[in-house]
Amino acid sequence: MFEYIKLKNFKSFGDITFDLTDKNGNPKKLVLIYGENGIGKSNLASVFYMLSETLRTMDVRDILENILEKSPDKFSNERFMSFFKNNFKDIETLIKENKMAESEENLYLEFGFKINGKNGKYILEMNDEEIIYERLDYVLLKNRGICFEITKEKIFMSEKIFTDKYLIDDLYILINKFWGKHSFLAIIDHDISDKSKKYYKNKISKNLIRVLSFFYNISCSIKVGNNGDIGVLGLPTNYLENYAHGKIKQENEEILDKTEKMINLFLTTAYKDIKSAYYKRKVVDDKIEYNLFVKKEIYNKLRTIDFNLESTGTQSIIKLLPFMLITVEGSTAIIDELDTGIHELLVKSLVTSLYNNIKGQLIMTTHNTLLMESDIPKESIYVINEKSSSTKEIACILKYDNKIHANTNIRKQYIQGKYEGIPEEVKIDFDRLIELI
């Protein structure tokens, strides 16, 4: 779970700290982030996505294999370039997408986290083109210390983390060859995949593997303007990537069977007009192509509907369902605007039901103020505000009033401006707009 984030020159944030801990210093399992349109909620959520992407910059081979599976003969040059651009981002591209516009200072990311009850810290600093500083602090043997620290001038790797001299020599070579254009964590993760986990066994601390696993299993769904959603899913092996349609190996059909039962229970519980849900299946080239269908009560008759014809909101829920489920498994998920296209009462039911079962961490941006009237603890509610100096602040509402009574109507106070983070009331002269065109 994440404890805090510090950002400098990241998108619309010049210098900001996001504290996710409660009064006892423990990370909160649910964080809801409010704020007016354009204040930076999606930007804040996207820092987790950038962290995930920095781990995958060396995965070109996996991307090419993915292309081959999708019949490359059917790819036009334009489609190939679009697919490659959307699936592979190098560090320089990530910097261009995320560094504050026209800023001459470095982009700085710091993530505080807790794994197995132990605190850690991971830092990345970048100029306009590459990583210039990377550091990881976590448990060495029993106490916390520096696992590694790298700059262009200095490389430090703790022998308590990297326990084999020959491995350290190999990693020095890889760092000198790739670091800067790739993070050290990406280099290690790719080398483990390349050489096999057996090669690394007893040569690298399990504590570093825990950190890699935690970061790699973060799941993010981020809104990017009119370009739709981007995201990454760090899924367990028994999860499908797409619940609405897709392909799966015949040998894994049991996963599809179990998912079908789960989807049927979820949809029939969430929607009174859906009576059942199931997959239509077709075997093609040793793989099962599956598509979700639902049976609905329409005009006094039970009718079969292709799930692709369901509302945008219903499709959105199914798309985001795995992000919710993995938090119950103990992982961390970031969802940007779960409420898009979904009725606010249904969102309230989903989030309050989920809260009681979360074993990991869910960080979510939202405009749904009904959640403020639910049983969700007040300490889970955050607001992003722009201060008079044009700097921004994200703070729990308890900062404004640390003795909020249980019966206080938080929603009403928020709308009235007590916690700020709401748009100013404006009056638009639409007649004047018509005159101008």
Coordinates of C-alpha atoms in Angstrom, one line a residue:
M1 CA 0.0 0.0 0.0
F2 CA 1.1 3.6 -0.7
E3 CA 1.8 5.9 2.3
Y4 CA 2.6 9.1 0.4
I5 CA 3.7 10.6 -2.9
K6 CA 5.9 13.6 -3.5
L7 CA 5.8 15.2 -6.9
K8 CA 7.8 18.1 -8.4
N9 CA 7.1 19.4 -12.0
F10 CA 4.7 16.6 -12.7
K11 CA 2.1 17.8 -15.2
S12 CA 0.1 20.5 -13.3
F13 CA 1.8 19.9 -10.0
G14 CA 4.8 22.1 -9.2
D15 CA 5.5 20.7 -5.8
I16 CA 3.0 18.7 -3.9
T17 CA 2.8 15.9 -1.2
F18 CA -0.1 13.5 -1.1
D19 CA -0.3 11.8 2.3
L20 CA -2.3 8.6 2.4
T21 CA -1.8 7.7 6.0
D22 CA -4.3 7.8 8.9
K23 CA -3.7 9.3 12.3
N24 CA -1.7 6.2 13.4
G25 CA 0.6 6.5 10.4
N26 CA -0.9 3.5 8.5
P27 CA -1.9 3.7 4.8
K28 CA -5.6 4.0 4.2
K29 CA -7.3 1.3 2.3
L30 CA -9.7 3.7 0.5
V31 CA -9.0 7.2 -0.8
L32 CA -11.6 9.3 -2.6
I33 CA -10.2 12.4 -4.4
Y34 CA -12.6 15.3 -5.2
G35 CA -12.0 18.6 -6.9
E36 CA -13.3 20.9 -9.6
N37 CA -12.9 20.0 -13.3
G38 CA -9.4 20.6 -14.6
I39 CA -7.8 20.9 -11.1
G40 CA -5.6 17.8 -11.7
K41 CA -7.4 14.7 -10.3
S42 CA -6.6 12.7 -13.4
N43 CA -3.0 14.0 -13.4
L44 CA -2.6 12.8 -9.8
A45 CA -4.0 9.4 -10.7
S46 CA -1.7 9.2 -13.7
V47 CA 1.5 9.3 -11.6
F48 CA 0.8 5.7 -10.6
Y49 CA 0.4 4.8 -14.2
M50 CA 3.7 6.4 -15.0
L51 CA 5.4 4.4 -12.3
S52 CA 3.9 1.2 -13.8
E53 CA 5.1 2.2 -17.3
T54 CA 8.7 2.9 -16.1
L55 CA 8.9 -0.8 -15.2
R56 CA 7.9 -1.9 -18.7
T57 CA 10.2 0.1 -21.0
M58 CA 12.3 -3.0 -21.8
D59 CA 9.4 -5.2 -22.7
V60 CA 9.7 -4.8 -26.5
R61 CA 10.0 -8.5 -27.0
D62 CA 6.7 -9.1 -25.3
I63 CA 5.0 -6.4 -27.4
L64 CA 6.3 -7.9 -30.6
E65 CA 5.0 -11.4 -29.6
N66 CA 1.7 -9.7 -28.9
I67 CA 1.7 -8.3 -32.4
L68 CA 2.5 -11.7 -33.9
E69 CA -0.4 -13.2 -32.1
K70 CA -2.7 -10.5 -33.7
S71 CA -1.8 -11.6 -37.3
P72 CA 0.8 -9.1 -38.4
D73 CA -0.2 -9.6 -42.1
K74 CA -3.5 -7.7 -41.3
F75 CA -1.6 -4.7 -39.8
S76 CA -1.2 -1.7 -42.1
N77 CA 1.9 0.5 -41.5
E78 CA -0.2 3.1 -39.9
R79 CA -2.0 0.6 -37.6
F80 CA 1.3 -1.0 -36.7
M81 CA 2.8 2.3 -35.7
S82 CA -0.3 3.2 -33.7
F83 CA -0.3 -0.2 -31.9
F84 CA 3.4 0.1 -31.1
K85 CA 3.1 3.7 -29.9
N86 CA 0.2 2.8 -27.6
N87 CA 1.9 -0.3 -26.2
F88 CA 5.5 0.8 -25.9
K89 CA 6.7 4.0 -24.3
D90 CA 10.3 4.7 -23.6
I91 CA 11.5 6.9 -20.8
E92 CA 11.9 10.0 -23.0
T93 CA 8.2 9.6 -24.2
L94 CA 7.0 9.2 -20.6
I95 CA 8.9 12.4 -19.6
K96 CA 7.4 14.4 -22.5
E97 CA 3.9 13.2 -21.5
N98 CA 4.3 13.9 -17.8
K99 CA 6.8 16.7 -17.2
M100 CA 5.3 20.1 -16.5
A101 CA 5.1 22.1 -19.7
E102 CA 7.9 24.6 -20.2
S103 CA 9.5 23.7 -16.9
E104 CA 13.3 23.8 -16.8
E105 CA 13.6 22.0 -13.5
N106 CA 13.8 18.2 -13.2
L107 CA 10.8 15.9 -12.9
Y108 CA 10.8 14.3 -9.4
L109 CA 8.7 11.4 -8.2
E110 CA 8.9 9.9 -4.7
F111 CA 6.7 7.0 -3.6
G112 CA 6.5 6.0 0.1
F113 CA 5.0 2.5 0.6
K114 CA 4.5 -0.2 3.1
I115 CA 4.9 -3.9 2.3
N116 CA 4.6 -6.7 4.9
G117 CA 4.4 -4.0 7.6
K118 CA 7.8 -2.5 6.5
N119 CA 8.2 1.0 5.1
G120 CA 10.0 1.8 1.9
K121 CA 10.8 4.7 -0.4
Y122 CA 11.4 4.8 -4.2
I123 CA 12.7 7.9 -6.0
L124 CA 13.0 8.7 -9.7
E125 CA 14.4 12.0 -10.9
M126 CA 14.5 12.9 -14.6
N127 CA 15.7 15.7 -16.9
D128 CA 14.1 16.3 -20.3
E129 CA 15.4 13.1 -21.8
E130 CA 16.3 10.4 -19.2
I131 CA 16.5 9.3 -15.6
I132 CA 19.4 11.0 -13.7
Y133 CA 18.8 9.7 -10.2
E134 CA 17.2 6.5 -8.9
R135 CA 17.1 5.1 -5.3
L136 CA 15.2 2.4 -3.4
D137 CA 15.1 2.2 0.4
Y138 CA 13.6 -0.9 2.0
V139 CA 14.4 -3.7 4.4
L140 CA 18.0 -5.0 3.9
L141 CA 18.1 -7.8 6.4
K142 CA 16.2 -6.6 9.5
N143 CA 16.5 -2.8 9.3
R144 CA 15.7 -0.4 6.5
G145 CA 18.5 0.9 4.4
I146 CA 19.5 1.9 0.9
C147 CA 19.0 -1.1 -1.5
F148 CA 20.5 0.8 -4.4
E149 CA 21.3 4.3 -5.5
I150 CA 22.3 5.3 -9.0
T151 CA 23.4 8.4 -10.8
K152 CA 25.6 8.9 -13.9
E153 CA 28.6 9.3 -11.6
K154 CA 27.9 6.7 -8.9
I155 CA 26.5 3.2 -8.6
F156 CA 25.7 1.7 -5.2
M157 CA 24.1 -1.7 -4.8
S158 CA 23.8 -3.2 -1.3
E159 CA 25.5 -6.5 -0.9
K160 CA 22.7 -7.4 1.5
I161 CA 20.3 -7.2 -1.4
F162 CA 22.5 -8.4 -4.2
T163 CA 24.3 -11.3 -2.6
D164 CA 26.3 -12.7 -5.5
K165 CA 29.5 -10.9 -6.7
Y166 CA 29.2 -12.2 -10.2
L167 CA 25.6 -11.0 -10.4
I168 CA 26.7 -7.5 -9.2
D169 CA 29.3 -7.5 -12.0
D170 CA 26.7 -8.4 -14.6
L171 CA 24.3 -5.7 -13.3
Y172 CA 27.1 -3.1 -13.5
I173 CA 27.4 -3.9 -17.2
L174 CA 23.7 -3.6 -17.7
I175 CA 23.5 -0.3 -15.8
N176 CA 26.3 1.2 -17.9
K177 CA 24.6 0.0 -21.1
F178 CA 20.9 0.7 -20.4
W179 CA 20.4 2.9 -17.3
G180 CA 19.0 6.4 -17.9
K181 CA 16.9 5.2 -20.8
H182 CA 15.5 2.6 -18.5
S183 CA 15.1 2.4 -14.8
F184 CA 17.2 -0.1 -12.7
L185 CA 14.0 -1.8 -11.6
A186 CA 13.0 -2.3 -15.3
I187 CA 16.5 -3.6 -16.0
I188 CA 16.3 -6.1 -13.2
D189 CA 12.8 -7.2 -14.0
H190 CA 13.7 -7.8 -17.6
D191 CA 16.9 -9.6 -16.7
I192 CA 15.0 -11.9 -14.4
S193 CA 12.6 -12.7 -17.2
D194 CA 15.5 -13.2 -19.6
K195 CA 17.6 -15.5 -17.4
S196 CA 14.8 -17.2 -15.4
K197 CA 14.0 -16.9 -11.7
K198 CA 16.1 -20.0 -11.1
Y199 CA 19.2 -18.1 -12.0
Y200 CA 18.4 -15.3 -9.6
K201 CA 17.5 -17.6 -6.7
N202 CA 19.7 -16.9 -3.7
K203 CA 21.5 -14.1 -5.6
I204 CA 19.0 -11.4 -4.9
S205 CA 17.1 -10.5 -1.7
K206 CA 13.4 -11.5 -1.5
N207 CA 12.8 -8.0 -0.1
L208 CA 13.6 -6.5 -3.5
I209 CA 11.4 -9.1 -5.3
R210 CA 8.6 -8.0 -3.0
V211 CA 9.0 -4.4 -4.0
L212 CA 9.1 -5.4 -7.7
S213 CA 6.0 -7.5 -7.3
F214 CA 4.2 -4.7 -5.5
F215 CA 4.9 -2.1 -8.2
Y216 CA 4.3 -4.5 -11.1
N217 CA 0.9 -5.5 -9.7
I218 CA -0.4 -2.0 -9.4
S219 CA -3.5 -1.6 -11.6
C220 CA -4.5 1.8 -13.1
S221 CA -7.4 3.0 -15.2
I222 CA -6.9 6.7 -16.2
K223 CA -9.0 9.1 -18.2
V224 CA -7.1 11.0 -20.9
G225 CA -9.4 13.7 -22.4
N226 CA -11.1 12.6 -25.6
N227 CA -8.5 9.9 -26.1
G228 CA -10.5 7.5 -23.9
D229 CA -9.0 5.4 -21.1
I230 CA -5.4 4.2 -20.7
G231 CA -4.3 1.8 -18.1
V232 CA -2.5 -1.2 -16.9
L233 CA -3.8 -4.3 -15.1
G234 CA -1.5 -6.2 -12.7
L235 CA -3.7 -9.3 -12.6
P236 CA -3.3 -12.7 -10.9
T237 CA -3.1 -15.6 -13.3
N238 CA -6.7 -16.6 -12.6
Y239 CA -8.1 -13.3 -13.9
L240 CA -9.2 -12.5 -17.4
E241 CA -8.0 -9.2 -18.8
N242 CA -11.4 -8.5 -20.5
Y243 CA -14.7 -9.7 -19.1
A244 CA -16.8 -8.7 -22.1
H245 CA -14.9 -10.5 -24.9
G246 CA -11.6 -12.0 -25.7
K247 CA -9.6 -15.2 -26.3
I248 CA -8.3 -17.7 -23.9
K249 CA -6.3 -21.0 -24.4
Q250 CA -8.5 -24.1 -24.3
E251 CA -6.5 -25.5 -21.4
N252 CA -7.6 -22.4 -19.3
E253 CA -11.3 -22.9 -19.9
E254 CA -11.9 -23.4 -16.2
I255 CA -10.9 -19.8 -15.7
L256 CA -13.6 -18.8 -18.1
D257 CA -16.2 -21.0 -16.4
K258 CA -15.5 -19.5 -13.0
T259 CA -15.5 -15.9 -14.4
E260 CA -18.9 -16.6 -16.1
K261 CA -20.4 -17.6 -12.7
M262 CA -18.9 -14.5 -11.1
I263 CA -20.1 -12.2 -13.8
N264 CA -23.6 -13.7 -13.7
L265 CA -23.8 -13.1 -9.9
F266 CA -22.5 -9.6 -10.2
L267 CA -24.8 -8.4 -13.0
T268 CA -27.9 -10.1 -11.6
T269 CA -27.3 -8.5 -8.3
A270 CA -26.5 -5.0 -9.6
Y271 CA -29.3 -4.8 -12.2
K272 CA -32.8 -6.0 -11.5
D273 CA -33.7 -6.4 -15.2
I274 CA -30.7 -8.8 -16.0
K275 CA -31.8 -12.3 -15.2
S276 CA -28.6 -14.1 -16.3
A277 CA -25.2 -13.6 -18.0
Y278 CA -23.1 -16.1 -19.9
Y279 CA -20.4 -16.5 -22.5
K280 CA -21.0 -17.6 -26.1
R281 CA -17.9 -19.6 -27.0
K282 CA -16.2 -20.6 -30.3
V283 CA -12.9 -22.5 -30.7
V284 CA -10.5 -21.0 -33.2
D285 CA -6.9 -22.2 -33.7
D286 CA -6.8 -23.9 -30.3
K287 CA -8.2 -20.9 -28.5
I288 CA -11.7 -20.1 -27.2
E289 CA -13.2 -16.9 -28.5
Y290 CA -15.7 -15.7 -25.9
N291 CA -18.4 -13.0 -25.9
L292 CA -20.6 -11.9 -23.1
F293 CA -24.4 -12.0 -23.4
V294 CA -27.1 -11.2 -21.0
K295 CA -30.8 -12.3 -20.7
K296 CA -33.1 -9.4 -19.8
E297 CA -36.8 -9.0 -19.1
I298 CA -38.0 -6.7 -21.9
Y299 CA -41.7 -6.2 -22.7
N300 CA -42.8 -9.3 -20.8
K301 CA -40.3 -11.6 -22.5
L302 CA -36.9 -12.9 -21.6
R303 CA -34.6 -11.7 -24.4
T304 CA -30.9 -12.4 -25.2
I305 CA -28.8 -9.3 -25.7
D306 CA -25.2 -9.0 -26.8
F307 CA -23.4 -7.2 -24.0
N308 CA -21.8 -4.8 -26.5
L309 CA -25.3 -3.3 -26.9
E310 CA -25.5 -2.5 -23.2
S311 CA -25.3 1.1 -21.9
T312 CA -21.9 2.9 -21.7
G313 CA -22.2 2.9 -17.9
T314 CA -22.8 -0.9 -17.6
Q315 CA -20.0 -1.7 -20.0
S316 CA -17.7 0.7 -18.0
I317 CA -18.5 -1.2 -14.7
I318 CA -17.6 -4.5 -16.2
K319 CA -14.4 -3.0 -17.6
L320 CA -13.5 -1.7 -14.2
L321 CA -14.7 -4.7 -12.2
P322 CA -11.2 -6.5 -12.2
F323 CA -9.7 -3.3 -10.7
M324 CA -12.1 -3.5 -7.8
L325 CA -11.7 -7.2 -7.3
I326 CA -7.9 -7.1 -7.0
T327 CA -8.2 -4.8 -4.1
V328 CA -10.1 -7.5 -2.3
E329 CA -7.2 -9.8 -3.2
G330 CA -4.8 -7.4 -1.4
S331 CA -3.4 -5.4 -4.4
T332 CA -3.5 -1.7 -5.1
A333 CA -5.7 -0.2 -7.8
I334 CA -6.2 3.4 -9.0
I335 CA -9.4 4.2 -10.8
D336 CA -9.9 7.6 -12.4
E337 CA -13.6 8.6 -12.4
L338 CA -15.4 5.3 -11.6
D339 CA -18.6 7.3 -11.8
T340 CA -18.4 8.2 -15.5
G341 CA -21.8 7.2 -17.1
I342 CA -22.9 5.3 -14.0
H343 CA -25.8 6.4 -11.8
E344 CA -24.6 8.0 -8.6
L345 CA -26.7 5.7 -6.4
L346 CA -25.2 2.6 -8.1
V347 CA -21.7 4.0 -7.6
K348 CA -22.5 4.6 -3.9
S349 CA -23.7 1.0 -3.6
L350 CA -20.6 -0.4 -5.4
V351 CA -18.0 1.6 -3.4
T352 CA -19.6 1.1 0.1
S353 CA -20.0 -2.6 -0.6
L354 CA -16.4 -2.8 -1.7
Y355 CA -15.0 -0.9 1.2
N356 CA -15.9 -3.6 3.7
N357 CA -14.0 -6.2 1.7
I358 CA -10.8 -4.3 0.6
K359 CA -7.6 -5.9 1.8
G360 CA -5.3 -3.9 -0.4
Q361 CA -5.8 -0.3 -1.4
L362 CA -8.2 1.6 -3.7
I363 CA -7.4 5.2 -4.8
M364 CA -10.2 6.8 -6.8
T365 CA -11.0 10.2 -8.2
T366 CA -14.7 11.1 -8.3
H367 CA -17.4 13.7 -8.6
N368 CA -20.0 11.6 -6.8
T369 CA -20.8 13.6 -3.7
L370 CA -23.3 11.0 -2.5
L371 CA -20.3 9.0 -1.3
M372 CA -19.8 11.7 1.3
E373 CA -23.1 10.7 2.8
S374 CA -22.2 7.0 3.0
D375 CA -20.6 5.0 5.8
I376 CA -17.2 5.5 4.3
P377 CA -14.9 7.1 6.9
K378 CA -14.4 10.8 6.6
E379 CA -10.6 10.3 6.6
S380 CA -11.0 8.7 3.2
I381 CA -12.2 11.9 1.6
Y382 CA -9.6 14.2 0.0
V383 CA -9.9 17.5 -1.9
I384 CA -7.5 19.1 -4.4
N385 CA -7.4 22.8 -4.2
E386 CA -5.5 25.6 -6.0
K387 CA -4.0 28.0 -3.5
S388 CA -3.7 31.8 -4.1
S389 CA -0.1 31.4 -5.2
S390 CA -1.2 29.1 -8.0
T391 CA 0.3 26.1 -6.2
K392 CA -1.9 23.1 -5.5
E393 CA -2.7 21.2 -2.3
I394 CA -4.3 17.8 -1.8
A395 CA -5.6 17.3 1.8
C396 CA -8.0 15.1 3.7
I397 CA -11.1 17.0 4.8
L398 CA -10.1 16.4 8.4
K399 CA -7.5 19.0 7.9
Y400 CA -10.3 21.6 7.7
D401 CA -12.1 20.2 10.6
N402 CA -10.5 17.3 12.6
K403 CA -13.6 16.9 14.9
I404 CA -16.3 16.3 12.3
H405 CA -19.3 14.8 14.1
A406 CA -20.6 11.5 12.8
N407 CA -24.0 13.1 11.9
T408 CA -22.4 16.0 10.0
N409 CA -23.6 16.3 6.4
I410 CA -20.2 16.4 4.7
R411 CA -21.8 16.6 1.3
K412 CA -23.7 19.7 2.1
Q413 CA -20.6 21.3 3.6
Y414 CA -18.5 20.4 0.6
I415 CA -21.1 21.9 -1.8
Q416 CA -21.3 25.1 0.3
G417 CA -17.5 25.4 -0.1
K418 CA -16.2 24.6 3.4
Y419 CA -13.5 22.3 2.0
E420 CA -13.1 24.3 -1.2
G421 CA -12.4 22.1 -4.4
I422 CA -15.7 23.2 -6.1
P423 CA -16.1 25.3 -9.3
E424 CA -17.1 28.9 -8.9
E425 CA -20.6 29.8 -9.9
V426 CA -20.6 31.5 -13.3
K427 CA -23.2 33.1 -15.6
I428 CA -22.8 32.5 -19.3
D429 CA -24.4 34.9 -21.8
F430 CA -25.4 32.4 -24.5
D431 CA -27.0 35.1 -26.6
R432 CA -23.6 36.8 -26.8
L433 CA -22.0 33.5 -27.8
I434 CA -24.4 33.2 -30.7
E435 CA -23.7 36.8 -31.8
L436 CA -20.0 36.0 -32.0
I437 CA -20.5 33.2 -34.4

